[in-house]
Amino acid sequence: MRVERLVPLALPRGQKLQCELCRGPAGLRCGACCVTYYCEVEHQKADWDSIHEKICQLLIPLRTPLPFYNSDKERNHGLEQQLSREKHLVELTHRVAQKFLFEGKHKEAIPAALHSLRFSIHIYGLNSVELVPPYLILAEASIGLGHLTQAEEYLSQAQWTVLKTSHCSDAIQSKLHRNLGLLYAAKGNFEESLYHLANDIYFASCAFGTNNISSSGGYYHMANVFFRQNKMDIADSLYSEVSSRSLKLVFMLFWSMVEFVKALTSILTEDFFILYFAWFFKGEYTKFPLLKMWKK
């Protein structure tokens, strides 16, 4: 991670540089790409540890002026390339942010999700449903960090976008209501939390089916709310529902592995086994760990 300090008097008149994370006045620049700015070293390090290390060089062609084109065909090709790069960065930053959430690293997820949100805004505009997934990641990360006011702002933006869009998928609405349920549960508003978690289960069932594992999250969080309300009978029944769905998934994965092994053994030919044991008896069994253990 390289840091370059900027001299404000050396900047062109009227040019205002903003921090990549907080959008405040920037006084530092990434020395590797020279197109990303920060207000302090802590923000640069947070961005670097989250996503900037992976996209540093990818930002250069997006944040430098386009060259002069001699024809409309070249110009259109250049714009298509730029759009393709931006869409790739949307997918990459969203995937990295989601990975951090799965690992419980809420602080690291925020810079990556902010990048995903800004690229999505630049591609699709402010009123597109494509903005909802990064808003939901930002909200979930903020809830994990205990920043409930910030999480509520992100969820309000996501909810407003969904209300204005007629073609929002059931899967996205399920995630939205789940995050709203978690937010109200964290604030102690259990009735509102249960309302949104019930909607989460409904939309998840519409999207994936009533017996799909995807709706288990709603049942689990609803059980936690009833547990906090000391309604143990309801909580136990919901926990049992989650356990039964998880066991079904485990059995499905087990039988999938069994079928895979059956298919694999049917593909392997007699020549493969002859070659396999030829290596073994020539003393080259060290290439096969299981045979090496058996030989000992």
PDB file of C-alpha atoms in Angstrom:
ATOM      1  CA  MET A   1       0.000   0.000   0.000  1.00  0.00           C
ATOM      2  CA  ARG A   2       1.595   3.244  -1.195  1.00  0.00           C
ATOM      3  CA  VAL A   3       0.530   6.666   0.049  1.00  0.00           C
ATOM      4  CA  GLU A   4       1.092  10.002  -1.683  1.00  0.00           C
ATOM      5  CA  ARG A   5       0.321  13.313  -0.011  1.00  0.00           C
ATOM      6  CA  LEU A   6      -1.313  15.976  -2.151  1.00  0.00           C
ATOM      7  CA  VAL A   7      -0.517  19.681  -2.156  1.00  0.00           C
ATOM      8  CA  PRO A   8      -3.847  21.563  -2.402  1.00  0.00           C
ATOM      9  CA  LEU A   9      -2.240  24.573  -4.115  1.00  0.00           C
ATOM     10  CA  ALA A  10      -0.911  22.311  -6.876  1.00  0.00           C
ATOM     11  CA  LEU A  11      -4.389  21.133  -7.891  1.00  0.00           C
ATOM     12  CA  PRO A  12      -6.234  22.752 -10.812  1.00  0.00           C
ATOM     13  CA  ARG A  13      -8.599  25.540  -9.806  1.00  0.00           C
ATOM     14  CA  GLY A  14     -12.055  24.287  -8.922  1.00  0.00           C
ATOM     15  CA  GLN A  15     -11.029  20.626  -8.628  1.00  0.00           C
ATOM     16  CA  LYS A  16     -12.314  19.059  -5.409  1.00  0.00           C
ATOM     17  CA  LEU A  17     -11.080  15.610  -4.444  1.00  0.00           C
ATOM     18  CA  GLN A  18     -13.233  13.398  -2.226  1.00  0.00           C
ATOM     19  CA  CYS A  19     -12.351  10.523   0.080  1.00  0.00           C
ATOM     20  CA  GLU A  20     -13.303   7.152  -1.363  1.00  0.00           C
ATOM     21  CA  LEU A  21     -15.047   6.088   1.849  1.00  0.00           C
ATOM     22  CA  CYS A  22     -16.533   9.129   3.590  1.00  0.00           C
ATOM     23  CA  ARG A  23     -16.704  11.554   0.615  1.00  0.00           C
ATOM     24  CA  GLY A  24     -14.930  14.192   2.720  1.00  0.00           C
ATOM     25  CA  PRO A  25     -12.109  16.438   1.428  1.00  0.00           C
ATOM     26  CA  ALA A  26      -9.139  14.278   0.384  1.00  0.00           C
ATOM     27  CA  GLY A  27      -5.480  14.984   1.039  1.00  0.00           C
ATOM     28  CA  LEU A  28      -3.977  11.594   0.197  1.00  0.00           C
ATOM     29  CA  ARG A  29      -3.770   9.513  -2.958  1.00  0.00           C
ATOM     30  CA  CYS A  30      -3.094   5.847  -3.660  1.00  0.00           C
ATOM     31  CA  GLY A  31       0.430   5.731  -5.057  1.00  0.00           C
ATOM     32  CA  ALA A  32      -0.255   2.587  -7.084  1.00  0.00           C
ATOM     33  CA  CYS A  33      -3.189   3.718  -9.247  1.00  0.00           C
ATOM     34  CA  CYS A  34      -3.011   7.510  -8.652  1.00  0.00           C
ATOM     35  CA  VAL A  35      -6.766   7.827  -9.276  1.00  0.00           C
ATOM     36  CA  THR A  36      -8.161   7.063  -5.792  1.00  0.00           C
ATOM     37  CA  TYR A  37      -8.167   9.602  -2.968  1.00  0.00           C
ATOM     38  CA  TYR A  38      -8.585   9.513   0.815  1.00  0.00           C
ATOM     39  CA  CYS A  39      -8.896  11.916   3.721  1.00  0.00           C
ATOM     40  CA  GLU A  40      -6.635   9.928   6.053  1.00  0.00           C
ATOM     41  CA  VAL A  41      -4.381   6.885   6.162  1.00  0.00           C
ATOM     42  CA  GLU A  42      -6.920   4.894   8.216  1.00  0.00           C
ATOM     43  CA  HIS A  43      -9.512   5.152   5.452  1.00  0.00           C
ATOM     44  CA  GLN A  44      -6.973   4.152   2.817  1.00  0.00           C
ATOM     45  CA  LYS A  45      -5.943   1.109   4.855  1.00  0.00           C
ATOM     46  CA  ALA A  46      -9.578   0.111   5.414  1.00  0.00           C
ATOM     47  CA  ASP A  47     -10.283   0.353   1.686  1.00  0.00           C
ATOM     48  CA  TRP A  48      -7.064  -1.486   0.797  1.00  0.00           C
ATOM     49  CA  ASP A  49      -7.765  -4.358   3.190  1.00  0.00           C
ATOM     50  CA  SER A  50     -11.329  -4.667   1.931  1.00  0.00           C
ATOM     51  CA  ILE A  51     -11.285  -4.326  -1.859  1.00  0.00           C
ATOM     52  CA  HIS A  52      -8.851  -1.752  -3.248  1.00  0.00           C
ATOM     53  CA  GLU A  53      -5.921  -4.182  -3.415  1.00  0.00           C
ATOM     54  CA  LYS A  54      -7.978  -6.343  -5.812  1.00  0.00           C
ATOM     55  CA  ILE A  55      -9.265  -3.529  -8.038  1.00  0.00           C
ATOM     56  CA  CYS A  56      -6.448  -0.969  -7.835  1.00  0.00           C
ATOM     57  CA  GLN A  57      -5.205  -1.359 -11.409  1.00  0.00           C
ATOM     58  CA  LEU A  58      -8.724  -1.967 -12.751  1.00  0.00           C
ATOM     59  CA  LEU A  59      -9.738   1.555 -11.710  1.00  0.00           C
ATOM     60  CA  ILE A  60      -7.138   3.300 -13.879  1.00  0.00           C
ATOM     61  CA  PRO A  61      -8.926   2.978 -17.264  1.00  0.00           C
ATOM     62  CA  LEU A  62     -12.244   3.947 -15.637  1.00  0.00           C
ATOM     63  CA  ARG A  63     -10.999   7.093 -13.909  1.00  0.00           C
ATOM     64  CA  THR A  64      -8.800   8.526 -16.630  1.00  0.00           C
ATOM     65  CA  PRO A  65     -10.219  10.567 -19.541  1.00  0.00           C
ATOM     66  CA  LEU A  66     -11.193   8.620 -22.631  1.00  0.00           C
ATOM     67  CA  PRO A  67      -8.818   9.054 -25.598  1.00  0.00           C
ATOM     68  CA  PHE A  68      -9.827  10.937 -28.723  1.00  0.00           C
ATOM     69  CA  TYR A  69     -11.573   8.651 -31.206  1.00  0.00           C
ATOM     70  CA  ASN A  70     -11.493   9.176 -34.966  1.00  0.00           C
ATOM     71  CA  SER A  71     -14.882   7.609 -35.657  1.00  0.00           C
ATOM     72  CA  ASP A  72     -18.210   6.826 -34.036  1.00  0.00           C
ATOM     73  CA  LYS A  73     -17.446   3.121 -34.311  1.00  0.00           C
ATOM     74  CA  GLU A  74     -14.272   3.480 -32.236  1.00  0.00           C
ATOM     75  CA  ARG A  75     -16.074   5.704 -29.735  1.00  0.00           C
ATOM     76  CA  ASN A  76     -18.922   3.224 -29.300  1.00  0.00           C
ATOM     77  CA  HIS A  77     -16.444   0.382 -28.902  1.00  0.00           C
ATOM     78  CA  GLY A  78     -14.592   2.341 -26.218  1.00  0.00           C
ATOM     79  CA  LEU A  79     -17.822   3.070 -24.349  1.00  0.00           C
ATOM     80  CA  GLU A  80     -18.842  -0.597 -24.527  1.00  0.00           C
ATOM     81  CA  GLN A  81     -15.484  -1.632 -23.086  1.00  0.00           C
ATOM     82  CA  GLN A  82     -15.846   0.865 -20.259  1.00  0.00           C
ATOM     83  CA  LEU A  83     -19.359  -0.378 -19.470  1.00  0.00           C
ATOM     84  CA  SER A  84     -18.127  -3.976 -19.473  1.00  0.00           C
ATOM     85  CA  ARG A  85     -15.338  -3.073 -17.034  1.00  0.00           C
ATOM     86  CA  GLU A  86     -17.781  -1.321 -14.720  1.00  0.00           C
ATOM     87  CA  LYS A  87     -20.171  -4.298 -14.711  1.00  0.00           C
ATOM     88  CA  HIS A  88     -17.261  -6.607 -13.922  1.00  0.00           C
ATOM     89  CA  LEU A  89     -16.321  -4.400 -10.969  1.00  0.00           C
ATOM     90  CA  VAL A  90     -19.924  -4.394  -9.736  1.00  0.00           C
ATOM     91  CA  GLU A  91     -19.921  -8.202  -9.665  1.00  0.00           C
ATOM     92  CA  LEU A  92     -16.441  -8.440  -8.128  1.00  0.00           C
ATOM     93  CA  THR A  93     -17.037  -5.907  -5.356  1.00  0.00           C
ATOM     94  CA  HIS A  94     -20.449  -7.407  -4.536  1.00  0.00           C
ATOM     95  CA  ARG A  95     -18.959 -10.901  -4.331  1.00  0.00           C
ATOM     96  CA  VAL A  96     -16.134  -9.750  -2.050  1.00  0.00           C
ATOM     97  CA  ALA A  97     -18.531  -7.821   0.213  1.00  0.00           C
ATOM     98  CA  GLN A  98     -20.824 -10.850   0.459  1.00  0.00           C
ATOM     99  CA  LYS A  99     -17.850 -13.059   1.332  1.00  0.00           C
ATOM    100  CA  PHE A 100     -16.854 -10.747   4.184  1.00  0.00           C
ATOM    101  CA  LEU A 101     -20.420 -10.867   5.513  1.00  0.00           C
ATOM    102  CA  PHE A 102     -20.418 -14.674   5.498  1.00  0.00           C
ATOM    103  CA  GLU A 103     -17.151 -14.586   7.453  1.00  0.00           C
ATOM    104  CA  GLY A 104     -18.585 -12.149   9.993  1.00  0.00           C
ATOM    105  CA  LYS A 105     -16.184  -9.370   8.947  1.00  0.00           C
ATOM    106  CA  HIS A 106     -18.720  -6.555   8.876  1.00  0.00           C
ATOM    107  CA  LYS A 107     -16.201  -3.724   8.932  1.00  0.00           C
ATOM    108  CA  GLU A 108     -14.322  -5.098   5.909  1.00  0.00           C
ATOM    109  CA  ALA A 109     -17.563  -5.595   3.964  1.00  0.00           C
ATOM    110  CA  ILE A 110     -18.514  -1.905   3.958  1.00  0.00           C
ATOM    111  CA  PRO A 111     -15.835  -0.470   1.591  1.00  0.00           C
ATOM    112  CA  ALA A 112     -16.435  -3.232  -0.970  1.00  0.00           C
ATOM    113  CA  ALA A 113     -20.206  -2.703  -0.786  1.00  0.00           C
ATOM    114  CA  LEU A 114     -19.768   1.069  -1.197  1.00  0.00           C
ATOM    115  CA  HIS A 115     -17.790   0.472  -4.395  1.00  0.00           C
ATOM    116  CA  SER A 116     -20.507  -1.886  -5.644  1.00  0.00           C
ATOM    117  CA  LEU A 117     -23.184   0.713  -4.893  1.00  0.00           C
ATOM    118  CA  ARG A 118     -21.384   3.571  -6.660  1.00  0.00           C
ATOM    119  CA  PHE A 119     -20.599   1.557  -9.769  1.00  0.00           C
ATOM    120  CA  SER A 120     -24.233   0.377  -9.867  1.00  0.00           C
ATOM    121  CA  ILE A 121     -25.468   3.970  -9.613  1.00  0.00           C
ATOM    122  CA  HIS A 122     -23.165   5.006 -12.449  1.00  0.00           C
ATOM    123  CA  ILE A 123     -24.394   2.164 -14.687  1.00  0.00           C
ATOM    124  CA  TYR A 124     -28.096   1.888 -13.845  1.00  0.00           C
ATOM    125  CA  GLY A 125     -29.031   5.244 -12.303  1.00  0.00           C
ATOM    126  CA  LEU A 126     -30.431   6.196  -8.902  1.00  0.00           C
ATOM    127  CA  ASN A 127     -33.837   4.519  -9.269  1.00  0.00           C
ATOM    128  CA  SER A 128     -32.788   1.054 -10.431  1.00  0.00           C
ATOM    129  CA  VAL A 129     -33.544  -2.134  -8.527  1.00  0.00           C
ATOM    130  CA  GLU A 130     -29.905  -3.106  -9.139  1.00  0.00           C
ATOM    131  CA  LEU A 131     -28.998  -0.807  -6.233  1.00  0.00           C
ATOM    132  CA  VAL A 132     -30.911  -2.885  -3.693  1.00  0.00           C
ATOM    133  CA  PRO A 133     -28.330  -5.718  -3.198  1.00  0.00           C
ATOM    134  CA  PRO A 134     -25.465  -3.351  -2.223  1.00  0.00           C
ATOM    135  CA  TYR A 135     -27.851  -1.384   0.029  1.00  0.00           C
ATOM    136  CA  LEU A 136     -28.783  -4.632   1.790  1.00  0.00           C
ATOM    137  CA  ILE A 137     -25.145  -5.610   2.298  1.00  0.00           C
ATOM    138  CA  LEU A 138     -24.377  -2.165   3.731  1.00  0.00           C
ATOM    139  CA  ALA A 139     -27.387  -2.428   6.037  1.00  0.00           C
ATOM    140  CA  GLU A 140     -26.487  -5.920   7.248  1.00  0.00           C
ATOM    141  CA  ALA A 141     -22.883  -4.882   7.888  1.00  0.00           C
ATOM    142  CA  SER A 142     -24.061  -1.788   9.779  1.00  0.00           C
ATOM    143  CA  ILE A 143     -26.389  -3.916  11.931  1.00  0.00           C
ATOM    144  CA  GLY A 144     -23.484  -6.241  12.682  1.00  0.00           C
ATOM    145  CA  LEU A 145     -21.399  -3.257  13.799  1.00  0.00           C
ATOM    146  CA  GLY A 146     -24.242  -1.858  15.905  1.00  0.00           C
ATOM    147  CA  HIS A 147     -24.700   1.218  13.686  1.00  0.00           C
ATOM    148  CA  LEU A 148     -28.492   0.978  13.652  1.00  0.00           C
ATOM    149  CA  THR A 149     -29.181   4.528  12.461  1.00  0.00           C
ATOM    150  CA  GLN A 150     -26.942   4.050   9.440  1.00  0.00           C
ATOM    151  CA  ALA A 151     -28.515   0.643   8.761  1.00  0.00           C
ATOM    152  CA  GLU A 152     -31.981   2.196   8.867  1.00  0.00           C
ATOM    153  CA  GLU A 153     -30.944   4.781   6.267  1.00  0.00           C
ATOM    154  CA  TYR A 154     -29.654   2.099   3.894  1.00  0.00           C
ATOM    155  CA  LEU A 155     -32.796   0.001   4.340  1.00  0.00           C
ATOM    156  CA  SER A 156     -35.019   3.031   3.768  1.00  0.00           C
ATOM    157  CA  GLN A 157     -33.226   3.644   0.470  1.00  0.00           C
ATOM    158  CA  ALA A 158     -33.620  -0.018  -0.501  1.00  0.00           C
ATOM    159  CA  GLN A 159     -37.298  -0.095   0.492  1.00  0.00           C
ATOM    160  CA  TRP A 160     -38.055   3.089  -1.433  1.00  0.00           C
ATOM    161  CA  THR A 161     -36.329   1.671  -4.526  1.00  0.00           C
ATOM    162  CA  VAL A 162     -38.348  -1.554  -4.273  1.00  0.00           C
ATOM    163  CA  LEU A 163     -41.622   0.361  -3.891  1.00  0.00           C
ATOM    164  CA  LYS A 164     -40.908   2.357  -7.048  1.00  0.00           C
ATOM    165  CA  THR A 165     -40.048  -0.769  -9.053  1.00  0.00           C
ATOM    166  CA  SER A 166     -42.739  -3.088 -10.367  1.00  0.00           C
ATOM    167  CA  HIS A 167     -40.421  -5.927 -11.417  1.00  0.00           C
ATOM    168  CA  CYS A 168     -38.493  -6.531  -8.184  1.00  0.00           C
ATOM    169  CA  SER A 169     -37.871 -10.253  -7.649  1.00  0.00           C
ATOM    170  CA  ASP A 170     -39.223 -12.218  -4.689  1.00  0.00           C
ATOM    171  CA  ALA A 171     -35.673 -13.148  -3.656  1.00  0.00           C
ATOM    172  CA  ILE A 172     -34.652  -9.497  -3.263  1.00  0.00           C
ATOM    173  CA  GLN A 173     -37.836  -8.672  -1.343  1.00  0.00           C
ATOM    174  CA  SER A 174     -37.123 -11.623   0.940  1.00  0.00           C
ATOM    175  CA  LYS A 175     -33.661 -10.264   1.747  1.00  0.00           C
ATOM    176  CA  LEU A 176     -35.061  -6.773   2.285  1.00  0.00           C
ATOM    177  CA  HIS A 177     -37.664  -7.938   4.804  1.00  0.00           C
ATOM    178  CA  ARG A 178     -35.117 -10.138   6.566  1.00  0.00           C
ATOM    179  CA  ASN A 179     -32.798  -7.198   7.106  1.00  0.00           C
ATOM    180  CA  LEU A 180     -35.707  -5.043   8.274  1.00  0.00           C
ATOM    181  CA  GLY A 181     -36.649  -7.799  10.709  1.00  0.00           C
ATOM    182  CA  LEU A 182     -33.097  -7.948  12.057  1.00  0.00           C
ATOM    183  CA  LEU A 183     -32.993  -4.160  12.401  1.00  0.00           C
ATOM    184  CA  TYR A 184     -36.215  -3.965  14.421  1.00  0.00           C
ATOM    185  CA  ALA A 185     -35.135  -6.934  16.537  1.00  0.00           C
ATOM    186  CA  ALA A 186     -31.889  -5.125  17.367  1.00  0.00           C
ATOM    187  CA  LYS A 187     -33.927  -2.031  18.306  1.00  0.00           C
ATOM    188  CA  GLY A 188     -36.230  -4.111  20.532  1.00  0.00           C
ATOM    189  CA  ASN A 189     -39.337  -3.604  18.373  1.00  0.00           C
ATOM    190  CA  PHE A 190     -40.305  -7.273  18.297  1.00  0.00           C
ATOM    191  CA  GLU A 191     -43.782  -6.935  16.765  1.00  0.00           C
ATOM    192  CA  GLU A 192     -42.452  -5.033  13.765  1.00  0.00           C
ATOM    193  CA  SER A 193     -39.578  -7.511  13.524  1.00  0.00           C
ATOM    194  CA  LEU A 194     -41.955 -10.493  13.395  1.00  0.00           C
ATOM    195  CA  TYR A 195     -44.031  -8.778  10.704  1.00  0.00           C
ATOM    196  CA  HIS A 196     -41.021  -8.358   8.414  1.00  0.00           C
ATOM    197  CA  LEU A 197     -39.647 -11.840   9.139  1.00  0.00           C
ATOM    198  CA  ALA A 198     -43.039 -13.321   8.209  1.00  0.00           C
ATOM    199  CA  ASN A 199     -42.838 -11.429   4.917  1.00  0.00           C
ATOM    200  CA  ASP A 200     -39.294 -12.748   4.482  1.00  0.00           C
ATOM    201  CA  ILE A 201     -40.553 -16.336   4.776  1.00  0.00           C
ATOM    202  CA  TYR A 202     -43.421 -15.622   2.376  1.00  0.00           C
ATOM    203  CA  PHE A 203     -41.245 -14.121  -0.370  1.00  0.00           C
ATOM    204  CA  ALA A 204     -38.542 -16.790   0.111  1.00  0.00           C
ATOM    205  CA  SER A 205     -41.209 -19.491  -0.301  1.00  0.00           C
ATOM    206  CA  CYS A 206     -42.494 -17.773  -3.452  1.00  0.00           C
ATOM    207  CA  ALA A 207     -38.982 -17.564  -4.875  1.00  0.00           C
ATOM    208  CA  PHE A 208     -37.557 -20.970  -3.920  1.00  0.00           C
ATOM    209  CA  GLY A 209     -40.457 -23.144  -2.747  1.00  0.00           C
ATOM    210  CA  THR A 210     -41.991 -23.812   0.653  1.00  0.00           C
ATOM    211  CA  ASN A 211     -39.542 -26.559   1.623  1.00  0.00           C
ATOM    212  CA  ASN A 212     -36.360 -24.878   0.410  1.00  0.00           C
ATOM    213  CA  ILE A 213     -33.490 -24.212   2.813  1.00  0.00           C
ATOM    214  CA  SER A 214     -33.499 -20.543   1.748  1.00  0.00           C
ATOM    215  CA  SER A 215     -36.523 -19.825   3.946  1.00  0.00           C
ATOM    216  CA  SER A 216     -34.853 -21.322   7.031  1.00  0.00           C
ATOM    217  CA  GLY A 217     -33.149 -18.036   7.863  1.00  0.00           C
ATOM    218  CA  GLY A 218     -36.511 -16.352   8.388  1.00  0.00           C
ATOM    219  CA  TYR A 219     -37.706 -19.163  10.676  1.00  0.00           C
ATOM    220  CA  TYR A 220     -34.447 -19.026  12.643  1.00  0.00           C
ATOM    221  CA  HIS A 221     -34.524 -15.265  13.219  1.00  0.00           C
ATOM    222  CA  MET A 222     -38.228 -15.442  14.086  1.00  0.00           C
ATOM    223  CA  ALA A 223     -37.435 -18.135  16.658  1.00  0.00           C
ATOM    224  CA  ASN A 224     -34.786 -15.865  18.168  1.00  0.00           C
ATOM    225  CA  VAL A 225     -37.365 -13.078  18.531  1.00  0.00           C
ATOM    226  CA  PHE A 226     -39.842 -15.386  20.277  1.00  0.00           C
ATOM    227  CA  PHE A 227     -37.010 -16.620  22.489  1.00  0.00           C
ATOM    228  CA  ARG A 228     -36.253 -13.035  23.532  1.00  0.00           C
ATOM    229  CA  GLN A 229     -39.974 -12.597  24.281  1.00  0.00           C
ATOM    230  CA  ASN A 230     -39.760 -15.705  26.497  1.00  0.00           C
ATOM    231  CA  LYS A 231     -42.307 -17.548  24.325  1.00  0.00           C
ATOM    232  CA  MET A 232     -40.397 -20.801  24.492  1.00  0.00           C
ATOM    233  CA  ASP A 233     -43.034 -23.130  22.977  1.00  0.00           C
ATOM    234  CA  ILE A 234     -43.211 -21.132  19.752  1.00  0.00           C
ATOM    235  CA  ALA A 235     -39.437 -20.685  19.669  1.00  0.00           C
ATOM    236  CA  ASP A 236     -38.832 -24.434  20.102  1.00  0.00           C
ATOM    237  CA  SER A 237     -41.238 -25.328  17.284  1.00  0.00           C
ATOM    238  CA  LEU A 238     -39.504 -22.878  14.930  1.00  0.00           C
ATOM    239  CA  TYR A 239     -36.050 -24.143  15.904  1.00  0.00           C
ATOM    240  CA  SER A 240     -37.292 -27.680  15.151  1.00  0.00           C
ATOM    241  CA  GLU A 241     -38.468 -26.523  11.724  1.00  0.00           C
ATOM    242  CA  VAL A 242     -35.005 -25.118  10.988  1.00  0.00           C
ATOM    243  CA  SER A 243     -33.333 -28.341  12.169  1.00  0.00           C
ATOM    244  CA  SER A 244     -35.551 -30.550   9.998  1.00  0.00           C
ATOM    245  CA  ARG A 245     -34.828 -28.429   6.910  1.00  0.00           C
ATOM    246  CA  SER A 246     -31.096 -28.548   7.637  1.00  0.00           C
ATOM    247  CA  LEU A 247     -31.192 -32.339   7.980  1.00  0.00           C
ATOM    248  CA  LYS A 248     -33.005 -32.608   4.644  1.00  0.00           C
ATOM    249  CA  LEU A 249     -30.265 -30.539   3.041  1.00  0.00           C
ATOM    250  CA  VAL A 250     -27.545 -32.730   4.575  1.00  0.00           C
ATOM    251  CA  PHE A 251     -29.222 -35.890   3.249  1.00  0.00           C
ATOM    252  CA  MET A 252     -29.615 -34.317  -0.192  1.00  0.00           C
ATOM    253  CA  LEU A 253     -25.918 -33.418  -0.266  1.00  0.00           C
ATOM    254  CA  PHE A 254     -24.991 -36.918   0.911  1.00  0.00           C
ATOM    255  CA  TRP A 255     -26.996 -38.624  -1.826  1.00  0.00           C
ATOM    256  CA  SER A 256     -25.621 -36.197  -4.396  1.00  0.00           C
ATOM    257  CA  MET A 257     -22.116 -37.280  -3.400  1.00  0.00           C
ATOM    258  CA  VAL A 258     -23.143 -40.946  -3.633  1.00  0.00           C
ATOM    259  CA  GLU A 259     -24.520 -40.422  -7.140  1.00  0.00           C
ATOM    260  CA  PHE A 260     -21.366 -38.539  -8.122  1.00  0.00           C
ATOM    261  CA  VAL A 261     -19.150 -41.405  -6.946  1.00  0.00           C
ATOM    262  CA  LYS A 262     -21.328 -43.889  -8.837  1.00  0.00           C
ATOM    263  CA  ALA A 263     -21.050 -41.830 -12.004  1.00  0.00           C
ATOM    264  CA  LEU A 264     -17.297 -41.447 -11.547  1.00  0.00           C
ATOM    265  CA  THR A 265     -16.694 -45.169 -11.101  1.00  0.00           C
ATOM    266  CA  SER A 266     -18.774 -45.922 -14.188  1.00  0.00           C
ATOM    267  CA  ILE A 267     -16.567 -43.593 -16.247  1.00  0.00           C
ATOM    268  CA  LEU A 268     -13.229 -45.013 -15.099  1.00  0.00           C
ATOM    269  CA  THR A 269     -11.988 -47.706 -17.471  1.00  0.00           C
ATOM    270  CA  GLU A 270     -10.042 -50.887 -16.904  1.00  0.00           C
ATOM    271  CA  ASP A 271      -6.942 -49.235 -18.407  1.00  0.00           C
ATOM    272  CA  PHE A 272      -7.032 -46.629 -15.648  1.00  0.00           C
ATOM    273  CA  PHE A 273      -6.899 -49.269 -12.913  1.00  0.00           C
ATOM    274  CA  ILE A 274      -4.097 -51.138 -14.723  1.00  0.00           C
ATOM    275  CA  LEU A 275      -2.061 -47.936 -14.898  1.00  0.00           C
ATOM    276  CA  TYR A 276      -2.916 -47.114 -11.295  1.00  0.00           C
ATOM    277  CA  PHE A 277      -1.603 -50.411  -9.912  1.00  0.00           C
ATOM    278  CA  ALA A 278       1.388 -50.389 -12.274  1.00  0.00           C
ATOM    279  CA  TRP A 279       2.557 -47.199 -10.599  1.00  0.00           C
ATOM    280  CA  PHE A 280       1.971 -48.784  -7.216  1.00  0.00           C
ATOM    281  CA  PHE A 281       4.006 -51.927  -7.851  1.00  0.00           C
ATOM    282  CA  LYS A 282       6.836 -49.962  -9.456  1.00  0.00           C
ATOM    283  CA  GLY A 283       7.337 -48.194  -6.139  1.00  0.00           C
ATOM    284  CA  GLU A 284       5.703 -44.975  -7.285  1.00  0.00           C
ATOM    285  CA  TYR A 285       2.795 -45.419  -4.886  1.00  0.00           C
ATOM    286  CA  THR A 286       3.882 -42.223  -3.108  1.00  0.00           C
ATOM    287  CA  LYS A 287       1.873 -40.362  -5.735  1.00  0.00           C
ATOM    288  CA  PHE A 288      -1.254 -41.869  -4.177  1.00  0.00           C
ATOM    289  CA  PRO A 289      -1.565 -41.009  -0.446  1.00  0.00           C
ATOM    290  CA  LEU A 290      -4.094 -43.742   0.341  1.00  0.00           C
ATOM    291  CA  LEU A 291      -1.918 -46.439  -1.228  1.00  0.00           C
ATOM    292  CA  LYS A 292       1.115 -45.046   0.571  1.00  0.00           C
ATOM    293  CA  MET A 293      -0.660 -45.458   3.918  1.00  0.00           C
ATOM    294  CA  TRP A 294      -1.767 -49.004   2.992  1.00  0.00           C
ATOM    295  CA  LYS A 295       1.796 -49.949   1.938  1.00  0.00           C
ATOM    296  CA  LYS A 296       3.101 -48.928   5.362  1.00  0.00           C
TER     297      LYS A 296
END
